[in-house]
XYZ file of C-alpha atoms in Angstrom:
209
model
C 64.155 38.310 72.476
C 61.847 35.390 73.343
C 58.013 36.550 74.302
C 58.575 33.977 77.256
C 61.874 35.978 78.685
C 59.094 38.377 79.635
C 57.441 36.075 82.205
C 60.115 37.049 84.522
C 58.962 40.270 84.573
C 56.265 38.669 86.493
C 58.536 36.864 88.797
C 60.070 39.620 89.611
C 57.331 41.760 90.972
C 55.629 39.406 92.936
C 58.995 38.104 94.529
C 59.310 41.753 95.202
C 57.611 40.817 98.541
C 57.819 38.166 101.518
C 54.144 38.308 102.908
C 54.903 35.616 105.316
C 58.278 37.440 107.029
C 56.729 41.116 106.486
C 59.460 41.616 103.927
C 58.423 44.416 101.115
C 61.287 45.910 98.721
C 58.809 47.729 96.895
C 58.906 51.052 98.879
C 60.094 54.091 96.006
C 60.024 54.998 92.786
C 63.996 53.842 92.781
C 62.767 50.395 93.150
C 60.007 50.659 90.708
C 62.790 51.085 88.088
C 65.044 48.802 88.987
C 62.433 45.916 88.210
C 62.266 47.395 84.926
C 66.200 46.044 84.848
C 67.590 46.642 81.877
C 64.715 48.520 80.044
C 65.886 52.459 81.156
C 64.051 53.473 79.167
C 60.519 52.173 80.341
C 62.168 52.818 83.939
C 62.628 56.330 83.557
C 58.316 56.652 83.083
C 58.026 55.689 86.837
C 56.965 58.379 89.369
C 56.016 58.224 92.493
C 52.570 57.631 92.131
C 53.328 54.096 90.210
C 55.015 52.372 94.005
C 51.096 52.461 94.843
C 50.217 51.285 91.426
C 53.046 48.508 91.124
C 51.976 47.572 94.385
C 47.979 46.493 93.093
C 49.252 44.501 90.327
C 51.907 42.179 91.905
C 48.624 41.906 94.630
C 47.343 40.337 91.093
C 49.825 38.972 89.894
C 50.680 36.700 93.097
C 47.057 35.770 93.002
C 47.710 33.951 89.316
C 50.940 32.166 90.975
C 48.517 30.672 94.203
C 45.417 29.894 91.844
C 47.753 27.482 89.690
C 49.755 26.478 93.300
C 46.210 24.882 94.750
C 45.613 23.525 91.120
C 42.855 25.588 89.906
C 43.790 26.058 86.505
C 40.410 27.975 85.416
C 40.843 30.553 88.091
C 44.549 31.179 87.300
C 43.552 31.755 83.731
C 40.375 33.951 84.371
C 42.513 36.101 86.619
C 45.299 36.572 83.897
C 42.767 37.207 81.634
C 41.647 40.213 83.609
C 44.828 41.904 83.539
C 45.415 41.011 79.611
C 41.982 43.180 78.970
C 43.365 45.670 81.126
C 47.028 45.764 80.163
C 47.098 44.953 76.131
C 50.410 44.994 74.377
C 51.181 44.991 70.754
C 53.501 42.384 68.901
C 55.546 43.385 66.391
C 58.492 42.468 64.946
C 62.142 43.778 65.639
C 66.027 43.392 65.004
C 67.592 45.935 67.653
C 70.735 44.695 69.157
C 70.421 41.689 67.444
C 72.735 40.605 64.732
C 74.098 37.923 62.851
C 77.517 37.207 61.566
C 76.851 39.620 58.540
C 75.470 42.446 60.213
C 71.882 41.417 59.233
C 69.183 41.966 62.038
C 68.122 38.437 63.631
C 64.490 39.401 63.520
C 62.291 38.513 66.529
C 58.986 39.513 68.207
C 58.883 42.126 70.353
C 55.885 43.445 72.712
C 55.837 47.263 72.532
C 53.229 48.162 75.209
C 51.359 51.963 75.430
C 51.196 53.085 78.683
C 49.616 55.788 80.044
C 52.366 55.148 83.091
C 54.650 52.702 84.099
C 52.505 50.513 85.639
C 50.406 49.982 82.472
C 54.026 49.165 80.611
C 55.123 46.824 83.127
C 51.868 45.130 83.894
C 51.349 44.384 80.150
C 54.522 42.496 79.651
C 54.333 40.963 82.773
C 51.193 39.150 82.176
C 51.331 38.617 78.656
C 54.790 36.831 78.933
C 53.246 34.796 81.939
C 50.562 33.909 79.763
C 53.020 32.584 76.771
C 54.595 30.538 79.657
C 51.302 29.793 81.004
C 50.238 28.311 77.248
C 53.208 26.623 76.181
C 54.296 25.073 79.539
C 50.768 24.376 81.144
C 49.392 25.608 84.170
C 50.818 23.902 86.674
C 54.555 25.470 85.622
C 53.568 28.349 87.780
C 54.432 27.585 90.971
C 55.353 28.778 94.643
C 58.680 28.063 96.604
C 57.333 24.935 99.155
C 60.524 26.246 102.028
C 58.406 27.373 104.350
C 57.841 30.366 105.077
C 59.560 32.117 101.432
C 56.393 31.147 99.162
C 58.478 33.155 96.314
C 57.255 32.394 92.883
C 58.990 30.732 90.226
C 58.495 29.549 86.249
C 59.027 25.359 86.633
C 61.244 24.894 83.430
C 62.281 21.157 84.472
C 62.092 18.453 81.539
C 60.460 16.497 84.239
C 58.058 19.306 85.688
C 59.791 18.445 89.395
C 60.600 21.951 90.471
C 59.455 22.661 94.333
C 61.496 25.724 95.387
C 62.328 29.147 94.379
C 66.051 28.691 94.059
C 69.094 26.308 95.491
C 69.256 28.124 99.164
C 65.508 27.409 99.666
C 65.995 23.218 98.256
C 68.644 22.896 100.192
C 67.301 25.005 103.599
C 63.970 22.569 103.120
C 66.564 19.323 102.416
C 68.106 20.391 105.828
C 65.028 20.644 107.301
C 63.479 17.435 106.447
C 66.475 15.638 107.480
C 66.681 17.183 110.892
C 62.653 16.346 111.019
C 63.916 12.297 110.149
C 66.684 12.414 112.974
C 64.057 13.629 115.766
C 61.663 10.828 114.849
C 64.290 8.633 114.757
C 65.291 9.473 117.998
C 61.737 9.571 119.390
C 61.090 6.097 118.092
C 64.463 4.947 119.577
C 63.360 6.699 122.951
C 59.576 5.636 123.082
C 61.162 1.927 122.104
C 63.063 2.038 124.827
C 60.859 2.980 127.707
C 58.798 0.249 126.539
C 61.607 -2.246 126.931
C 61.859 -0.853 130.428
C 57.975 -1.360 131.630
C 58.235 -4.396 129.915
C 61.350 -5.352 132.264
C 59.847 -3.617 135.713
C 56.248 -5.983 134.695
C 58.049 -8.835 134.534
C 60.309 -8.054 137.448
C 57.181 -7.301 139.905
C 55.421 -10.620 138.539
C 58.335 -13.183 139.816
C 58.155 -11.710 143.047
């Protein structure tokens, strides 16, 4: 498994919530686990208690995604650097599920986090795969979903770092939206030509008489 696949833990906790439509999945300890997908393991460590917890962290977490969104790259890395201190992990090196042709483990780095609850475990991996996205990628790969009003995050993977939404239903809602925009200027223009065209007319009209 690739240290970066665990940036989407990330994603997936702060899209957890819609701030702008009042939209918040994150409401029991059922879907506490089920962001822990398919690590049962981890998921089965989540009580109760962690829906508050989880809760505090994607508050952080969302907080990385709008520092990079506005551009300041020093305070998205301070504040992922806050929850690294708070949230280590340990990398080590494993060959579960993983193997080749001859049975032989296809050896990878793992990050086996120490939690004293599920928060800790998630938050750990969260952050430090956003910050092995945030290093190899560069800052500005972090972004927020520009389809008013979602503001979802989202990991820009593009070869030509072009990425503006969240996913193909928010592109293609904002596409829709522009155009429609395009068409009432259009028309407004057409209109405010043509009541000029018709003073124009009534001026010259009231001169020859």
């Amino acid at each position: 498994m690739e240290l970066a696949y665990y940036s989407d833990y990330a994603v997936r906790l702060v899209n957890s919530e819609e701030p702008a439509r009042g939209k918040d999945s994150l409401t029991s300890v059922e879907a506490v686990r089920d962001l822990f997908g398919g690590n049962q393991s981890a998921a089965r460590r989540a009580t109760d208690a962690d829906v508050t917890r989880f809760r505090s962290v994607r508050a952080r977490l969302r907080a990385v995604f709008e520092a990079a969104d506005l551009g300041d790259e020093t305070l998205a890395v301070d504040l992922l650097n806050s929850l690294l201190l708070e949230f280590p992990v340990s990398p080590q090196i494993s060959g579960h599920d993983f193997r080749d042709d001859d049975g032989r483990p296809l050896w990878h780095m793992h990050l086996a986090d120490h939690p004293s609850n599920a928060t800790a475990g998630y938050a750990a991996i969260a952050a430090m795969g956003l910050a092995f996205h945030l290093t190899e990628y560069g800052v500005d790969r972090l972004g927020l979903c520009e389809a008013s009003p979602c503001r979802n995050a989202y990991l820009d993977t593009s070869t030509n770092r072009s990425r503006r939404y969240c996913s193909d239903r928010c592109a293609t809602r904002a596409n829709v939206a522009a155009y429609r925009a395009r068409k009432r200027l259009e028309a407004d223009r057409t209109a405010g030509t043509g009541l000029a065209a018709d003073s124009a007319q009534r001026t010259t009209a009231s001169g020859e008489r």
